[in-house]
Tab-separated table of C-alpha atoms and ligand atoms in Angstrom:
chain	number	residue	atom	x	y	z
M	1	UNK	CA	-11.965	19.835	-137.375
M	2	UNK	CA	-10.612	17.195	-135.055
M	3	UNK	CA	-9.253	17.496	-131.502
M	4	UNK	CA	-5.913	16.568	-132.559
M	5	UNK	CA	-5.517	19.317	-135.736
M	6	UNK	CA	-7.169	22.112	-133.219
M	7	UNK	CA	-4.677	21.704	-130.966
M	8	UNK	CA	-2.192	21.097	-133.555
M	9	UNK	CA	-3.526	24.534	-135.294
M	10	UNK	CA	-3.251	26.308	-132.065
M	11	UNK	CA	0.156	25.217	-131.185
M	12	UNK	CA	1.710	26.546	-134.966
M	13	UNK	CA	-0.288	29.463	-134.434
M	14	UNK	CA	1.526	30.302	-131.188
M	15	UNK	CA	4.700	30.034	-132.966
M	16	UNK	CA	3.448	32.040	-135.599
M	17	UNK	CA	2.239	34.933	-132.573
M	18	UNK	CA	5.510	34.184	-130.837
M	19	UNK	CA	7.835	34.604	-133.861
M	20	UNK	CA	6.261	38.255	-134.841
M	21	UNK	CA	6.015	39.098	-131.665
M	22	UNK	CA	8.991	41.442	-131.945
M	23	UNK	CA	7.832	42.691	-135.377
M	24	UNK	CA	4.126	43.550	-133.969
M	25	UNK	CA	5.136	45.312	-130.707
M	26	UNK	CA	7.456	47.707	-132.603
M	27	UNK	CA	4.733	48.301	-135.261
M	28	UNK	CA	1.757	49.473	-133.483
M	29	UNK	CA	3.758	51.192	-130.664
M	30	UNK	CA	4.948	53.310	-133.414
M	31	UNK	CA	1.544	53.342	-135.119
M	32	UNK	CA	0.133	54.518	-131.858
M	33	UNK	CA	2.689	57.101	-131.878
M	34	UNK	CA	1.306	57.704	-135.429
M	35	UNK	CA	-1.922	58.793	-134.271
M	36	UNK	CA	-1.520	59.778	-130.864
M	37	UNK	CA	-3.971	62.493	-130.373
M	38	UNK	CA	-5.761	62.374	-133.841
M	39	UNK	CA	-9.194	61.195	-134.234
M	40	UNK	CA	-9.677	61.697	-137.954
M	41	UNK	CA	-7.276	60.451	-140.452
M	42	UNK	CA	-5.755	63.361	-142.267
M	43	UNK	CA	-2.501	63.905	-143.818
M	44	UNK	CA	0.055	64.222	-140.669
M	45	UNK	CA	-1.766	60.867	-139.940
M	46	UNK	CA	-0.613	59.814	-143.349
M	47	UNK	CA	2.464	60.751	-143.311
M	48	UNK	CA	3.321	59.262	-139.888
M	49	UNK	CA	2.548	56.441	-141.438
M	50	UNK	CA	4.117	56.080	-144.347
M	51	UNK	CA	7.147	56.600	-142.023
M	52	UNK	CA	5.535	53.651	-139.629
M	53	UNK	CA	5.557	51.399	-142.655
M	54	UNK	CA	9.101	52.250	-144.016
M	55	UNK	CA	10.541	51.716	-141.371
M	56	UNK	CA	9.120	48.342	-140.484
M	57	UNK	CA	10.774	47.314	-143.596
M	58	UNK	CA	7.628	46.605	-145.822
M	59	UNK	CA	9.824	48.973	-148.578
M	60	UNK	CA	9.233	52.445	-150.015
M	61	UNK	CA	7.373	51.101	-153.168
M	62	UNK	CA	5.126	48.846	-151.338
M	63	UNK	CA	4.738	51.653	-148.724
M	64	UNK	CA	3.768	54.298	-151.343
M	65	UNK	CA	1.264	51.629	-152.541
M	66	UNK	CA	-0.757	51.485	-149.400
M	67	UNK	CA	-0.934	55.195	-148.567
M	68	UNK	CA	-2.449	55.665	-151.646
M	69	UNK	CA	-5.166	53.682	-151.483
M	70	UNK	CA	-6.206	54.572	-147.894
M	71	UNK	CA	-5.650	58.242	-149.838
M	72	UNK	CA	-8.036	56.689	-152.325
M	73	UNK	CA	-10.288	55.852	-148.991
M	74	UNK	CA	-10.111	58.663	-147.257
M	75	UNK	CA	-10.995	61.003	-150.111
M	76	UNK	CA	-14.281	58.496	-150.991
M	77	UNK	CA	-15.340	58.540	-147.514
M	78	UNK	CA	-14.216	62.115	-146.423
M	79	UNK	CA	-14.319	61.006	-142.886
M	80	UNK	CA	-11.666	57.782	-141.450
M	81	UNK	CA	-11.558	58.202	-137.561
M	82	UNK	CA	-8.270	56.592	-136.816
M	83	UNK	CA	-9.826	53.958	-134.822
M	84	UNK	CA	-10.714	52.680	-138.215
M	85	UNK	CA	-6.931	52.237	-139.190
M	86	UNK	CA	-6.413	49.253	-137.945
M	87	UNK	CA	-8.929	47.568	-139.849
M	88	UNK	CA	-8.079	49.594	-142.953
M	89	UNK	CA	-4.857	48.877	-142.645
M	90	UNK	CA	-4.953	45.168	-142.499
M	91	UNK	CA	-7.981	44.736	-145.067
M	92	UNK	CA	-5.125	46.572	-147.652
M	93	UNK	CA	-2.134	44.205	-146.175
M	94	UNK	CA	-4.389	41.307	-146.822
M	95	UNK	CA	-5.302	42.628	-150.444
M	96	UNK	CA	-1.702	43.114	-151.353
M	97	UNK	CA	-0.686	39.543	-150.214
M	98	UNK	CA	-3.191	37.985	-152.170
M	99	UNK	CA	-2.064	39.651	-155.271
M	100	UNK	CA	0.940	37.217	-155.040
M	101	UNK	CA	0.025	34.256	-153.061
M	102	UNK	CA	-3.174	33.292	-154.529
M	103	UNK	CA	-3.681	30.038	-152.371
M	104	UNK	CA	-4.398	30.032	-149.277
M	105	UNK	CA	-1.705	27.824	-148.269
M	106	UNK	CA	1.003	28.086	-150.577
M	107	UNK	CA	3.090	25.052	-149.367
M	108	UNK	CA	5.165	23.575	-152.614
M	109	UNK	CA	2.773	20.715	-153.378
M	110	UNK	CA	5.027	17.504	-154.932
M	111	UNK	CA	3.054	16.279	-158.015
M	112	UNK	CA	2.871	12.090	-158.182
M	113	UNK	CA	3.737	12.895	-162.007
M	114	UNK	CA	7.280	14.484	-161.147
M	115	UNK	CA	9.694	12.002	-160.225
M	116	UNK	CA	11.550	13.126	-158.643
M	117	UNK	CA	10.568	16.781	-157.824
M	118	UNK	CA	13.817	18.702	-158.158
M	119	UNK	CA	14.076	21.890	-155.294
M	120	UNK	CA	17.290	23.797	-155.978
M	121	UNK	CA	17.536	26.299	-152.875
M	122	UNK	CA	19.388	28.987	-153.482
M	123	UNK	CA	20.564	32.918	-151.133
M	124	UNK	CA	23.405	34.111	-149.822
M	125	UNK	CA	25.643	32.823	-147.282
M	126	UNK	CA	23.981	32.803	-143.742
M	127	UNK	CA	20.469	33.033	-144.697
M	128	UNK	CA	19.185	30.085	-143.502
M	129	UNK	CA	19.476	27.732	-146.544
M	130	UNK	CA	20.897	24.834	-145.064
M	131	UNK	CA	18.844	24.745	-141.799
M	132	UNK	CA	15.650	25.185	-144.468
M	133	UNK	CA	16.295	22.217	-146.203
M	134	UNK	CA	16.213	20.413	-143.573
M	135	UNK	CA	13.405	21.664	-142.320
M	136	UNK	CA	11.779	20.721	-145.618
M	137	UNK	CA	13.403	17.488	-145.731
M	138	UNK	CA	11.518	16.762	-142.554
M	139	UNK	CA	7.870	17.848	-143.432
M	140	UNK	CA	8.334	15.885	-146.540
M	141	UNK	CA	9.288	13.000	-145.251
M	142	UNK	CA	6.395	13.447	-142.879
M	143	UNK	CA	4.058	13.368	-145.315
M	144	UNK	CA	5.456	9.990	-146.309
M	145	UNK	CA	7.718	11.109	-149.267
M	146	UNK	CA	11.164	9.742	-150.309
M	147	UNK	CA	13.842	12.608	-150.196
M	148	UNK	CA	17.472	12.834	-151.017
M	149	UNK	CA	19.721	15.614	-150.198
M	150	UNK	CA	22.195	17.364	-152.330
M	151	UNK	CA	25.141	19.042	-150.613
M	152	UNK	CA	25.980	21.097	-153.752
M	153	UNK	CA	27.565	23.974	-151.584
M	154	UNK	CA	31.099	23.185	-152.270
M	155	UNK	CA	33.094	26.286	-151.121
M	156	UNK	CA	33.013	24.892	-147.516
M	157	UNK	CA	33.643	21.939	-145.827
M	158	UNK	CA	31.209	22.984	-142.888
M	159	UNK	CA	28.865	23.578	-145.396
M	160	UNK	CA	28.482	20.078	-146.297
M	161	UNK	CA	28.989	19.238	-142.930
M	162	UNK	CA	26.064	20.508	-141.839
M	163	UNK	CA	23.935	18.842	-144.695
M	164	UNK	CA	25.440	15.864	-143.219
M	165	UNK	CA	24.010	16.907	-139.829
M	166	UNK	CA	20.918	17.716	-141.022
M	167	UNK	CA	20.742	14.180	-143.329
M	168	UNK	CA	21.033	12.784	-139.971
M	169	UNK	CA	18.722	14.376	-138.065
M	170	UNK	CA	15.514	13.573	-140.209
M	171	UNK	CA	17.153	10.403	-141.886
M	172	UNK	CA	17.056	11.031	-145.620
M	173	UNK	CA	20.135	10.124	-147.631
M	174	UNK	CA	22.757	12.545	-149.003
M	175	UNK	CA	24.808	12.558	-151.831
M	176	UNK	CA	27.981	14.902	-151.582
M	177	UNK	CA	31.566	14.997	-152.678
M	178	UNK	CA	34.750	16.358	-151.110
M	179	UNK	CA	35.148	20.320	-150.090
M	180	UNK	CA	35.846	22.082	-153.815
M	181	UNK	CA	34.295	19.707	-156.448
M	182	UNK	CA	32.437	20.972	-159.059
M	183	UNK	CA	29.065	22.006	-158.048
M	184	UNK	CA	27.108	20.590	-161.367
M	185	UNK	CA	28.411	16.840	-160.390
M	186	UNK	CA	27.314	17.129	-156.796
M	187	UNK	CA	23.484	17.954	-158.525
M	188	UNK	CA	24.024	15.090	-161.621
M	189	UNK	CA	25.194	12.569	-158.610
M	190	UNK	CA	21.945	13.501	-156.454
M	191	UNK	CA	19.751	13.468	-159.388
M	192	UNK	CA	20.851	9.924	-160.728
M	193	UNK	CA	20.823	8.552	-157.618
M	194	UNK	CA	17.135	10.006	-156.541
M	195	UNK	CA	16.555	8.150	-159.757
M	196	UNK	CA	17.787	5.230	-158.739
M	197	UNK	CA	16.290	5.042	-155.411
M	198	UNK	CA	12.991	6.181	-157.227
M	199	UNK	CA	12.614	8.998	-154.589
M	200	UNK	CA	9.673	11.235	-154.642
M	201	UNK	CA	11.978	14.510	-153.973
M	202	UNK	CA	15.261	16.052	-154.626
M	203	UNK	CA	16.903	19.355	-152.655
M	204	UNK	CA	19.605	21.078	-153.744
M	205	UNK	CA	21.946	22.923	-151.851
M	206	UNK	CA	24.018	25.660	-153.224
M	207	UNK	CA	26.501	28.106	-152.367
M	208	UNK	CA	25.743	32.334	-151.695
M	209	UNK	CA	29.109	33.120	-151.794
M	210	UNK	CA	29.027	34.421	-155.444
M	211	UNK	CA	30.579	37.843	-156.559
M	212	UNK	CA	29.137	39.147	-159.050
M	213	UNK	CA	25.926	38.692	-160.641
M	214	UNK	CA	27.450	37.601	-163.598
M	215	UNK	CA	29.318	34.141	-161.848
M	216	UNK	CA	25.841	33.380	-159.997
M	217	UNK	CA	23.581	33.163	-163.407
M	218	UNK	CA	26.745	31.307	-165.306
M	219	UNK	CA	26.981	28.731	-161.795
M	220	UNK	CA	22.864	28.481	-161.180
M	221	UNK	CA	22.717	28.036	-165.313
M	222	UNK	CA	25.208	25.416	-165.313
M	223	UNK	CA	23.799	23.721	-162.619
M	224	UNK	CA	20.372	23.697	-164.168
M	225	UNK	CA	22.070	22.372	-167.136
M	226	UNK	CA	23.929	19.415	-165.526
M	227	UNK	CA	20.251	18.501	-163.538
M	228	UNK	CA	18.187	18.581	-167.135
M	229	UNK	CA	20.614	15.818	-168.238
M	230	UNK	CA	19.206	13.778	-165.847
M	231	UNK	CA	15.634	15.045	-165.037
M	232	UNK	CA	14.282	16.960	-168.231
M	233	UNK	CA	12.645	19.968	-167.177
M	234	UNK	CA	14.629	21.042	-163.573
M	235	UNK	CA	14.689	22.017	-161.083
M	236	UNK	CA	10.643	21.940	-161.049
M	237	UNK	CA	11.070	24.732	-158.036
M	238	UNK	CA	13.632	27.516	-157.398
M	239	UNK	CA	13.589	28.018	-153.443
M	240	UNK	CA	14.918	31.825	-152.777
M	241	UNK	CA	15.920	31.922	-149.039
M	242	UNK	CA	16.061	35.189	-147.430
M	243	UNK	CA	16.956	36.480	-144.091
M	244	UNK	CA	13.956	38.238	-142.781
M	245	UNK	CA	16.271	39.771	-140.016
M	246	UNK	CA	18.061	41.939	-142.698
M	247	UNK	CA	15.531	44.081	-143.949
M	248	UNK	CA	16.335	46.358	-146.633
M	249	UNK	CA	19.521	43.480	-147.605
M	250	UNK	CA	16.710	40.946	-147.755
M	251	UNK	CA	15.243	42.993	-150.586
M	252	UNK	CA	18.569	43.750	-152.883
M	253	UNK	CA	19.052	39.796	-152.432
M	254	UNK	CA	15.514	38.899	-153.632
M	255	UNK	CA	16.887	41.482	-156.790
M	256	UNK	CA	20.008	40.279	-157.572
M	257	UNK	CA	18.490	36.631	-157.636
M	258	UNK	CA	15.348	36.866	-159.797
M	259	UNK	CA	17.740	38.941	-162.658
M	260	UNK	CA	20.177	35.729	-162.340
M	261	UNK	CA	18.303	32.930	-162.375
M	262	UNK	CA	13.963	32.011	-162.581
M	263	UNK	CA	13.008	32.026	-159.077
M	264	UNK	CA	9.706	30.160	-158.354
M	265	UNK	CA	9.128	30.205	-154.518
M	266	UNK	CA	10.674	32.273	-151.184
M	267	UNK	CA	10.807	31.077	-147.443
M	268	UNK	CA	12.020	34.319	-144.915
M	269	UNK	CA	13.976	32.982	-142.294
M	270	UNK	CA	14.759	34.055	-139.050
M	271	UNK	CA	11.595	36.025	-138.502
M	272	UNK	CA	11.888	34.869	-134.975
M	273	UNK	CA	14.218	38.017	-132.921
M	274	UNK	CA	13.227	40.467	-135.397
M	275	UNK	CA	11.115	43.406	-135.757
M	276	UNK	CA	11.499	43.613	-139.607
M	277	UNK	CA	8.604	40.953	-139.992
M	278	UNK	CA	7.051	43.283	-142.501
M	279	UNK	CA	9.614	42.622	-145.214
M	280	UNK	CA	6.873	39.624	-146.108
M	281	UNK	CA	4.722	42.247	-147.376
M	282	UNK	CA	6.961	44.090	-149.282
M	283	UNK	CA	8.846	41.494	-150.955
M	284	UNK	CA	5.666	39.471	-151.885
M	285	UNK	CA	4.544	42.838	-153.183
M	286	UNK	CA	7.754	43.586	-155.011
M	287	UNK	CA	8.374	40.421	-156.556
M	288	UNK	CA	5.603	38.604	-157.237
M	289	UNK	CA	6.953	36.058	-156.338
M	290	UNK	CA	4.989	33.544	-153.351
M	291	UNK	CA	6.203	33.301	-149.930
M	292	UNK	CA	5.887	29.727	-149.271
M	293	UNK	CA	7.771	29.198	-146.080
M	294	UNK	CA	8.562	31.372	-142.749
M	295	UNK	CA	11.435	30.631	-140.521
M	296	UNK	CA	10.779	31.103	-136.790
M	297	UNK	CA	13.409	29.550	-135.242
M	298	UNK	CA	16.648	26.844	-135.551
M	299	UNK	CA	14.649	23.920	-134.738
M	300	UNK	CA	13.477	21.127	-136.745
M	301	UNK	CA	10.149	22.162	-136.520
M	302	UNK	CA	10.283	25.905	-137.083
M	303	UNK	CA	9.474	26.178	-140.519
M	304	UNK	CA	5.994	27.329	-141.185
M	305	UNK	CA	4.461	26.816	-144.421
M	306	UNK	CA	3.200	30.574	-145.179
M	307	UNK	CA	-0.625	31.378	-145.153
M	308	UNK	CA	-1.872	35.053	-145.884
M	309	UNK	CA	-4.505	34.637	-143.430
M	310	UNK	CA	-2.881	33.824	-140.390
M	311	UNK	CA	0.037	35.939	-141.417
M	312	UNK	CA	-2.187	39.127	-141.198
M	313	UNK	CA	-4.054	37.970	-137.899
M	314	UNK	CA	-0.950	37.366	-136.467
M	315	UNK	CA	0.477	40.716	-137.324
M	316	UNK	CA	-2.443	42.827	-136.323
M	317	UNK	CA	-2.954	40.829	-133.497
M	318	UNK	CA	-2.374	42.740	-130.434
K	1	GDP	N1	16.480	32.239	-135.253
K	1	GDP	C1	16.539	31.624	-136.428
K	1	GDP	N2	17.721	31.189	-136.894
K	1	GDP	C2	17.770	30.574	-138.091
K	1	GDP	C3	16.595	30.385	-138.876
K	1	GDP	N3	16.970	29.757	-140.021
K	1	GDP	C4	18.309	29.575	-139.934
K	1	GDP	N4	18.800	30.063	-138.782
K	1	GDP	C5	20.206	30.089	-138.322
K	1	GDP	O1	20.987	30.896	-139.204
K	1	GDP	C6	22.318	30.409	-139.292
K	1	GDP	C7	22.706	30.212	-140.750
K	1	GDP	O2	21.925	29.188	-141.290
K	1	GDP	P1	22.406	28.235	-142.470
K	1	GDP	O3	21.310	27.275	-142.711
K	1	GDP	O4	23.738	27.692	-142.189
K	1	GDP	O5	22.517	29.266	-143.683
K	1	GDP	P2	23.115	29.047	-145.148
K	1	GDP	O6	24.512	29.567	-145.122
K	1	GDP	O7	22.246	29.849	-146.042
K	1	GDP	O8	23.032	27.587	-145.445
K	1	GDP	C8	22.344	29.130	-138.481
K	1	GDP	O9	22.903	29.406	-137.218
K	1	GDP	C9	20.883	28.737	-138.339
K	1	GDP	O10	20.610	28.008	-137.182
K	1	GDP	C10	15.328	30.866	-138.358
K	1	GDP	O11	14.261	30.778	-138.971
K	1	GDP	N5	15.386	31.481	-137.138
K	2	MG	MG1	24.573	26.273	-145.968
């Protein structure tokens, strides 16, 4: 490894530490709590921390999943000290993530053969998708690829205001039409003109602010429709943002989504200022669906592409 990727290595991994700080302190001083005064690992242990886990928003299914097989453990080895825990703990964390991120490094890789590589983003209002494509615009562009940015959230004139900012910021060019037009044109526009530019990479913005899940498949669906007039086979990636930060909301989001529309990839925002870090491991477990980005902050550079294996040392950590 050179100098210059150590210390570039080092310096993401500090933002990694730094962003789950909050998540990590709250999680072993309640496991500590867990197993204050227990050597062996027994059922109070077990149940203190299946109440540890639930409420560091990994989700009662998920939950359920790992007290089991530690059950599984403790029953084949008849004697766990809790000392052992920790490792146990993390070794089954680790499993479970790699049941749905099978890479190490699960970054959305842009094939030469796609051209362009259609993202639509999609979440709710406020979740971060905005800031996250341009985010993304930036680490493509990095990586010396053409991008063009589609302000397809049309409910708001902010909202395509702040495209604009972001367009800006990491100079890529964005196609977008006034406050209220039709959604489906803003995406045909951005597609014909990432044609015509031959760019490498298209991203899609869309609106959250969607009743009922009825509205959001027939909007997402007619977007997808528009796109394939232009581009056969898009979007190539569906990008589900979700705010870390809201836990148990972040999970009923990631639901209401994959029913209305094929969801291919998830970036958790906001993981920065928030102890519910461990909704990663329950919605990776849940849905099956790869994390591919964390959020640990506003800026430019605080978008993480998600590995499993500095995820886990991160969280258990101390
Ligand atoms: N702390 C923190 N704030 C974030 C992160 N991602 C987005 N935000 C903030 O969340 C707010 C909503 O983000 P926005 O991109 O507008 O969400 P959208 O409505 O889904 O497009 C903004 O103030 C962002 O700066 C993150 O990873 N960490
Ligand atoms: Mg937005």
């Amino acid at each position: 490894m050179s100098l210059f990727k150590k210390i570039f290595s080092s310096q993401k991994k500090e933002t990694l530490d730094k962003g789950l700080e909050k998540t990590k302190t709250s999680f072993f001083s309640k496991l500590g709590k867990a197993v204050a005064g227990k050597s062996k690992v027994d059922d109070d242990v077990l149940d203190n921390l299946e109440e540890v886990l639930v409420s560091s928003d990994v989700g009662v299914d998920t939950t359920l999943k790992i007290i089991e097989r530690i059950e599984a453990r403790v029953a084949r080895d008849k004697y766990v000290g809790t000392d052992e825990l920790n490792t146990i703990l993390r070794a089954e964390i680790a499993g479970l993530l790699s049941e749905t991120n099978d890479k190490d490094v699960s970054e959305i890789q842009i094939p030469k053969d796609k051209k362009p590589y259609v993202i639509m983003v999609v979440g709710v209002n406020g979740v971060g998708k905005t800031t996250t494509i341009g985010k993304l615009a930036h680490r493509f562009k990095s990586q010396g690829l053409k991008v063009v940015l589609g302000a397809a959230d049309t409910f708001r004139a902010a909202a395509i205001d702040q495209l604009q900012v972001w367009a800006d910021r990491v100079d890529v060019p964005i196609v977008k039409q006034q406050m209220g037009s039709d959604p489906a044109s803003v995406a045909f526009d951005t597609l014909s003109s990432a044609v015509t530019q031959d760019a490498d990479v298209v991203i899609i913005d869309t609106a959250g602010r969607l009743h009922n899940k009825v509205n959001l498949m027939n909007e997402l669906t007619k977007v997808k429709r528009v796109m394939q007039k232009v581009v056969e086979d898009t979007p190539h990636e569906v990008l589900l943002v979700l705010d870390g930060s809201t836990g148990q909301n972040a999970f009923e989001q990631a639901k209401q989504f994959t029913k209305a529309t094929e969801v291919t990839a998830l970036a958790i925002t906001k993981l920065d200022g928030t102890a519910k870090g461990g909704v990663v491991i329950g919605i990776s477990d849940q849905f099956k669906i790869p994390v591919k980005y964390i959020g640990v902050g506003e800026g430019i550079e605080d978008l993480q592409v998600f590995n499993k294996h500095e995820f886990v040392d991160s969280f258990f950590k101390i």
